[in-house]
Amino acid sequence: MGGGERNFVPQVAARSIACYHPELSTLNLDEEAMSDLILHVTDDSFENEVLKADRPVLVDYWAEWCGPCKMIAPILDEVAKEYDGKLKIAKLNIDQNEQTPPKFGIRGIPTLMLFKDGQVAATKVGALSKSQLTAFIDSQL
């Protein structure tokens, strides 16, 4: 997306941010494991999987190089299990899917956008703790 080369270590950046969110400081930031309950959507599948979904969908707009995005991944995994059947959780990689983010005004990541009945119901930008994320979701369900 940018121009020059950067020496960016996502785990270091994530740990730096975690000091401001005590709930995030215990996460395993080196693990890439993800729940089977989290759907990976693309520009091509976004309409069917998100906009035409039969229940609310929380979309995480993220990128591989984004430390805070990696930080919230395990939280999204936990939340996907806890809200299974009530809420779909989807992830859209902004670097691999460049058409969808501009349609929804994505300017920073991570951006969490809750869709209900094909419409954006609420948006949060930045890394959230689990309690912040569940409060955000609960306020919209």
mmCIF file of C-alpha atoms in Angstrom:
data_model
loop_
_atom_site.group_PDB
_atom_site.id
_atom_site.type_symbol
_atom_site.label_atom_id
_atom_site.label_comp_id
_atom_site.label_asym_id
_atom_site.label_seq_id
_atom_site.Cartn_x
_atom_site.Cartn_y
_atom_site.Cartn_z
ATOM 1 C CA MET A 1 0.000 0.000 0.000
ATOM 2 C CA GLY A 2 2.793 2.423 0.861
ATOM 3 C CA GLY A 3 5.980 3.271 -0.901
ATOM 4 C CA GLY A 4 9.214 2.344 0.842
ATOM 5 C CA GLU A 5 10.474 -0.660 2.717
ATOM 6 C CA ARG A 6 9.822 -0.768 6.462
ATOM 7 C CA ASN A 7 11.337 -2.846 9.207
ATOM 8 C CA PHE A 8 8.079 -3.559 10.999
ATOM 9 C CA VAL A 9 7.707 -6.385 13.486
ATOM 10 C CA PRO A 10 3.982 -6.870 14.190
ATOM 11 C CA GLN A 11 4.529 -8.761 17.453
ATOM 12 C CA VAL A 12 6.687 -5.938 18.846
ATOM 13 C CA ALA A 13 4.117 -3.311 17.895
ATOM 14 C CA ALA A 14 1.304 -5.429 19.308
ATOM 15 C CA ARG A 15 3.119 -5.889 22.599
ATOM 16 C CA SER A 16 3.702 -2.134 22.766
ATOM 17 C CA ILE A 17 -0.007 -1.506 22.387
ATOM 18 C CA ALA A 18 -0.947 -4.328 24.770
ATOM 19 C CA CYS A 19 0.564 -2.400 27.679
ATOM 20 C CA TYR A 20 -2.355 0.030 27.345
ATOM 21 C CA HIS A 21 -4.928 -2.777 27.361
ATOM 22 C CA PRO A 22 -4.255 -5.123 30.337
ATOM 23 C CA GLU A 23 -6.651 -7.745 28.953
ATOM 24 C CA LEU A 24 -4.543 -7.977 25.793
ATOM 25 C CA SER A 25 -1.177 -8.424 27.486
ATOM 26 C CA THR A 26 -1.621 -12.176 28.061
ATOM 27 C CA LEU A 27 -2.351 -13.058 24.433
ATOM 28 C CA ASN A 28 -0.091 -15.327 22.438
ATOM 29 C CA LEU A 29 0.808 -12.872 19.704
ATOM 30 C CA ASP A 30 2.931 -15.342 17.755
ATOM 31 C CA GLU A 31 0.065 -17.722 17.059
ATOM 32 C CA GLU A 32 -1.874 -17.484 13.819
ATOM 33 C CA ALA A 33 -4.543 -20.000 14.868
ATOM 34 C CA MET A 34 -8.077 -19.044 14.052
ATOM 35 C CA SER A 35 -11.450 -20.537 14.820
ATOM 36 C CA ASP A 36 -13.371 -22.471 12.212
ATOM 37 C CA LEU A 37 -16.225 -20.159 13.184
ATOM 38 C CA ILE A 38 -14.502 -17.138 11.626
ATOM 39 C CA LEU A 39 -15.298 -16.689 7.967
ATOM 40 C CA HIS A 40 -12.722 -15.234 5.581
ATOM 41 C CA VAL A 41 -14.554 -13.077 3.054
ATOM 42 C CA THR A 42 -13.325 -11.547 -0.188
ATOM 43 C CA ASP A 43 -14.479 -8.805 -2.515
ATOM 44 C CA ASP A 44 -16.328 -11.527 -4.438
ATOM 45 C CA SER A 45 -18.020 -13.182 -1.446
ATOM 46 C CA PHE A 46 -18.757 -10.060 0.639
ATOM 47 C CA GLU A 47 -22.259 -9.443 -0.698
ATOM 48 C CA ASN A 48 -23.503 -13.003 -0.147
ATOM 49 C CA GLU A 49 -21.689 -13.694 3.120
ATOM 50 C CA VAL A 50 -22.164 -10.297 4.795
ATOM 51 C CA LEU A 51 -24.818 -8.158 3.145
ATOM 52 C CA LYS A 52 -27.243 -11.039 2.534
ATOM 53 C CA ALA A 53 -26.525 -12.898 5.793
ATOM 54 C CA ASP A 54 -29.412 -14.292 7.821
ATOM 55 C CA ARG A 55 -27.992 -12.870 11.063
ATOM 56 C CA PRO A 56 -25.779 -9.941 12.125
ATOM 57 C CA VAL A 57 -22.176 -10.062 10.899
ATOM 58 C CA LEU A 58 -19.145 -8.477 12.543
ATOM 59 C CA VAL A 59 -16.510 -7.786 9.877
ATOM 60 C CA ASP A 60 -12.879 -7.291 10.881
ATOM 61 C CA TYR A 61 -11.000 -5.301 8.222
ATOM 62 C CA TRP A 62 -7.346 -6.224 8.750
ATOM 63 C CA ALA A 63 -3.913 -6.737 7.166
ATOM 64 C CA GLU A 64 -0.988 -9.109 7.784
ATOM 65 C CA TRP A 65 1.390 -6.265 8.685
ATOM 66 C CA CYS A 66 -0.987 -4.740 11.273
ATOM 67 C CA GLY A 67 0.107 -5.415 14.854
ATOM 68 C CA PRO A 68 -3.174 -4.380 16.497
ATOM 69 C CA CYS A 69 -5.029 -6.596 13.985
ATOM 70 C CA LYS A 70 -2.977 -9.588 15.108
ATOM 71 C CA MET A 71 -3.583 -8.609 18.720
ATOM 72 C CA ILE A 72 -7.359 -8.833 18.452
ATOM 73 C CA ALA A 73 -7.405 -12.080 16.425
ATOM 74 C CA PRO A 74 -7.498 -14.359 19.515
ATOM 75 C CA ILE A 75 -10.232 -12.179 21.022
ATOM 76 C CA LEU A 76 -12.316 -12.527 17.859
ATOM 77 C CA ASP A 77 -11.766 -16.283 18.065
ATOM 78 C CA GLU A 78 -13.171 -16.383 21.616
ATOM 79 C CA VAL A 79 -16.078 -14.110 20.741
ATOM 80 C CA ALA A 80 -16.915 -16.245 17.676
ATOM 81 C CA LYS A 81 -17.350 -19.246 19.980
ATOM 82 C CA GLU A 82 -19.400 -17.329 22.549
ATOM 83 C CA TYR A 83 -21.760 -15.771 19.984
ATOM 84 C CA ASP A 84 -22.051 -18.825 17.712
ATOM 85 C CA GLY A 85 -25.567 -18.924 16.252
ATOM 86 C CA LYS A 86 -26.305 -15.284 17.159
ATOM 87 C CA LEU A 87 -23.561 -13.510 15.213
ATOM 88 C CA LYS A 88 -21.281 -14.325 12.304
ATOM 89 C CA ILE A 89 -17.705 -13.074 12.490
ATOM 90 C CA ALA A 90 -15.891 -12.428 9.231
ATOM 91 C CA LYS A 91 -12.444 -11.122 8.334
ATOM 92 C CA LEU A 92 -11.529 -9.222 5.185
ATOM 93 C CA ASN A 93 -7.853 -8.738 4.331
ATOM 94 C CA ILE A 94 -7.664 -5.196 2.934
ATOM 95 C CA ASP A 95 -4.464 -5.841 0.976
ATOM 96 C CA GLN A 96 -5.933 -8.820 -0.884
ATOM 97 C CA ASN A 97 -9.376 -7.254 -1.323
ATOM 98 C CA GLU A 98 -9.059 -3.639 -2.387
ATOM 99 C CA GLN A 99 -12.604 -3.032 -3.704
ATOM 100 C CA THR A 100 -14.709 -3.506 -0.564
ATOM 101 C CA PRO A 101 -12.943 -1.292 2.042
ATOM 102 C CA PRO A 102 -13.455 2.013 0.132
ATOM 103 C CA LYS A 103 -17.167 1.223 -0.283
ATOM 104 C CA PHE A 104 -17.491 1.359 3.505
ATOM 105 C CA GLY A 105 -15.066 4.209 4.182
ATOM 106 C CA ILE A 106 -12.336 2.113 5.791
ATOM 107 C CA ARG A 107 -9.453 4.465 6.595
ATOM 108 C CA GLY A 108 -7.673 2.661 9.426
ATOM 109 C CA ILE A 109 -7.286 -0.881 10.691
ATOM 110 C CA PRO A 110 -8.363 -2.802 12.517
ATOM 111 C CA THR A 111 -11.874 -1.608 11.810
ATOM 112 C CA LEU A 112 -14.725 -3.674 13.189
ATOM 113 C CA MET A 113 -18.007 -3.088 11.423
ATOM 114 C CA LEU A 114 -21.280 -4.674 12.497
ATOM 115 C CA PHE A 115 -23.782 -5.332 9.701
ATOM 116 C CA LYS A 116 -27.479 -5.992 10.305
ATOM 117 C CA ASP A 117 -29.905 -6.650 7.465
ATOM 118 C CA GLY A 118 -27.282 -5.666 4.902
ATOM 119 C CA GLN A 119 -26.593 -2.285 6.498
ATOM 120 C CA VAL A 120 -23.779 -0.956 8.694
ATOM 121 C CA ALA A 121 -25.213 -0.786 12.220
ATOM 122 C CA ALA A 122 -22.050 0.281 14.072
ATOM 123 C CA THR A 123 -18.297 0.719 13.636
ATOM 124 C CA LYS A 124 -15.265 0.670 15.939
ATOM 125 C CA VAL A 125 -11.735 1.506 14.834
ATOM 126 C CA GLY A 126 -8.707 0.196 16.714
ATOM 127 C CA ALA A 127 -7.845 -2.729 18.946
ATOM 128 C CA LEU A 128 -10.472 -3.520 21.562
ATOM 129 C CA SER A 129 -10.233 -5.627 24.683
ATOM 130 C CA LYS A 130 -12.621 -8.561 24.946
ATOM 131 C CA SER A 131 -14.875 -6.663 27.361
ATOM 132 C CA GLN A 132 -14.960 -3.644 25.035
ATOM 133 C CA LEU A 133 -15.764 -5.854 22.046
ATOM 134 C CA THR A 134 -18.548 -7.777 23.780
ATOM 135 C CA ALA A 135 -20.063 -4.512 25.072
ATOM 136 C CA PHE A 136 -19.958 -3.153 21.505
ATOM 137 C CA ILE A 137 -21.648 -6.276 20.127
ATOM 138 C CA ASP A 138 -24.225 -6.491 22.920
ATOM 139 C CA SER A 139 -25.229 -2.867 22.375
ATOM 140 C CA GLN A 140 -26.181 -3.741 18.784
ATOM 141 C CA LEU A 141 -27.791 -7.177 19.109
#
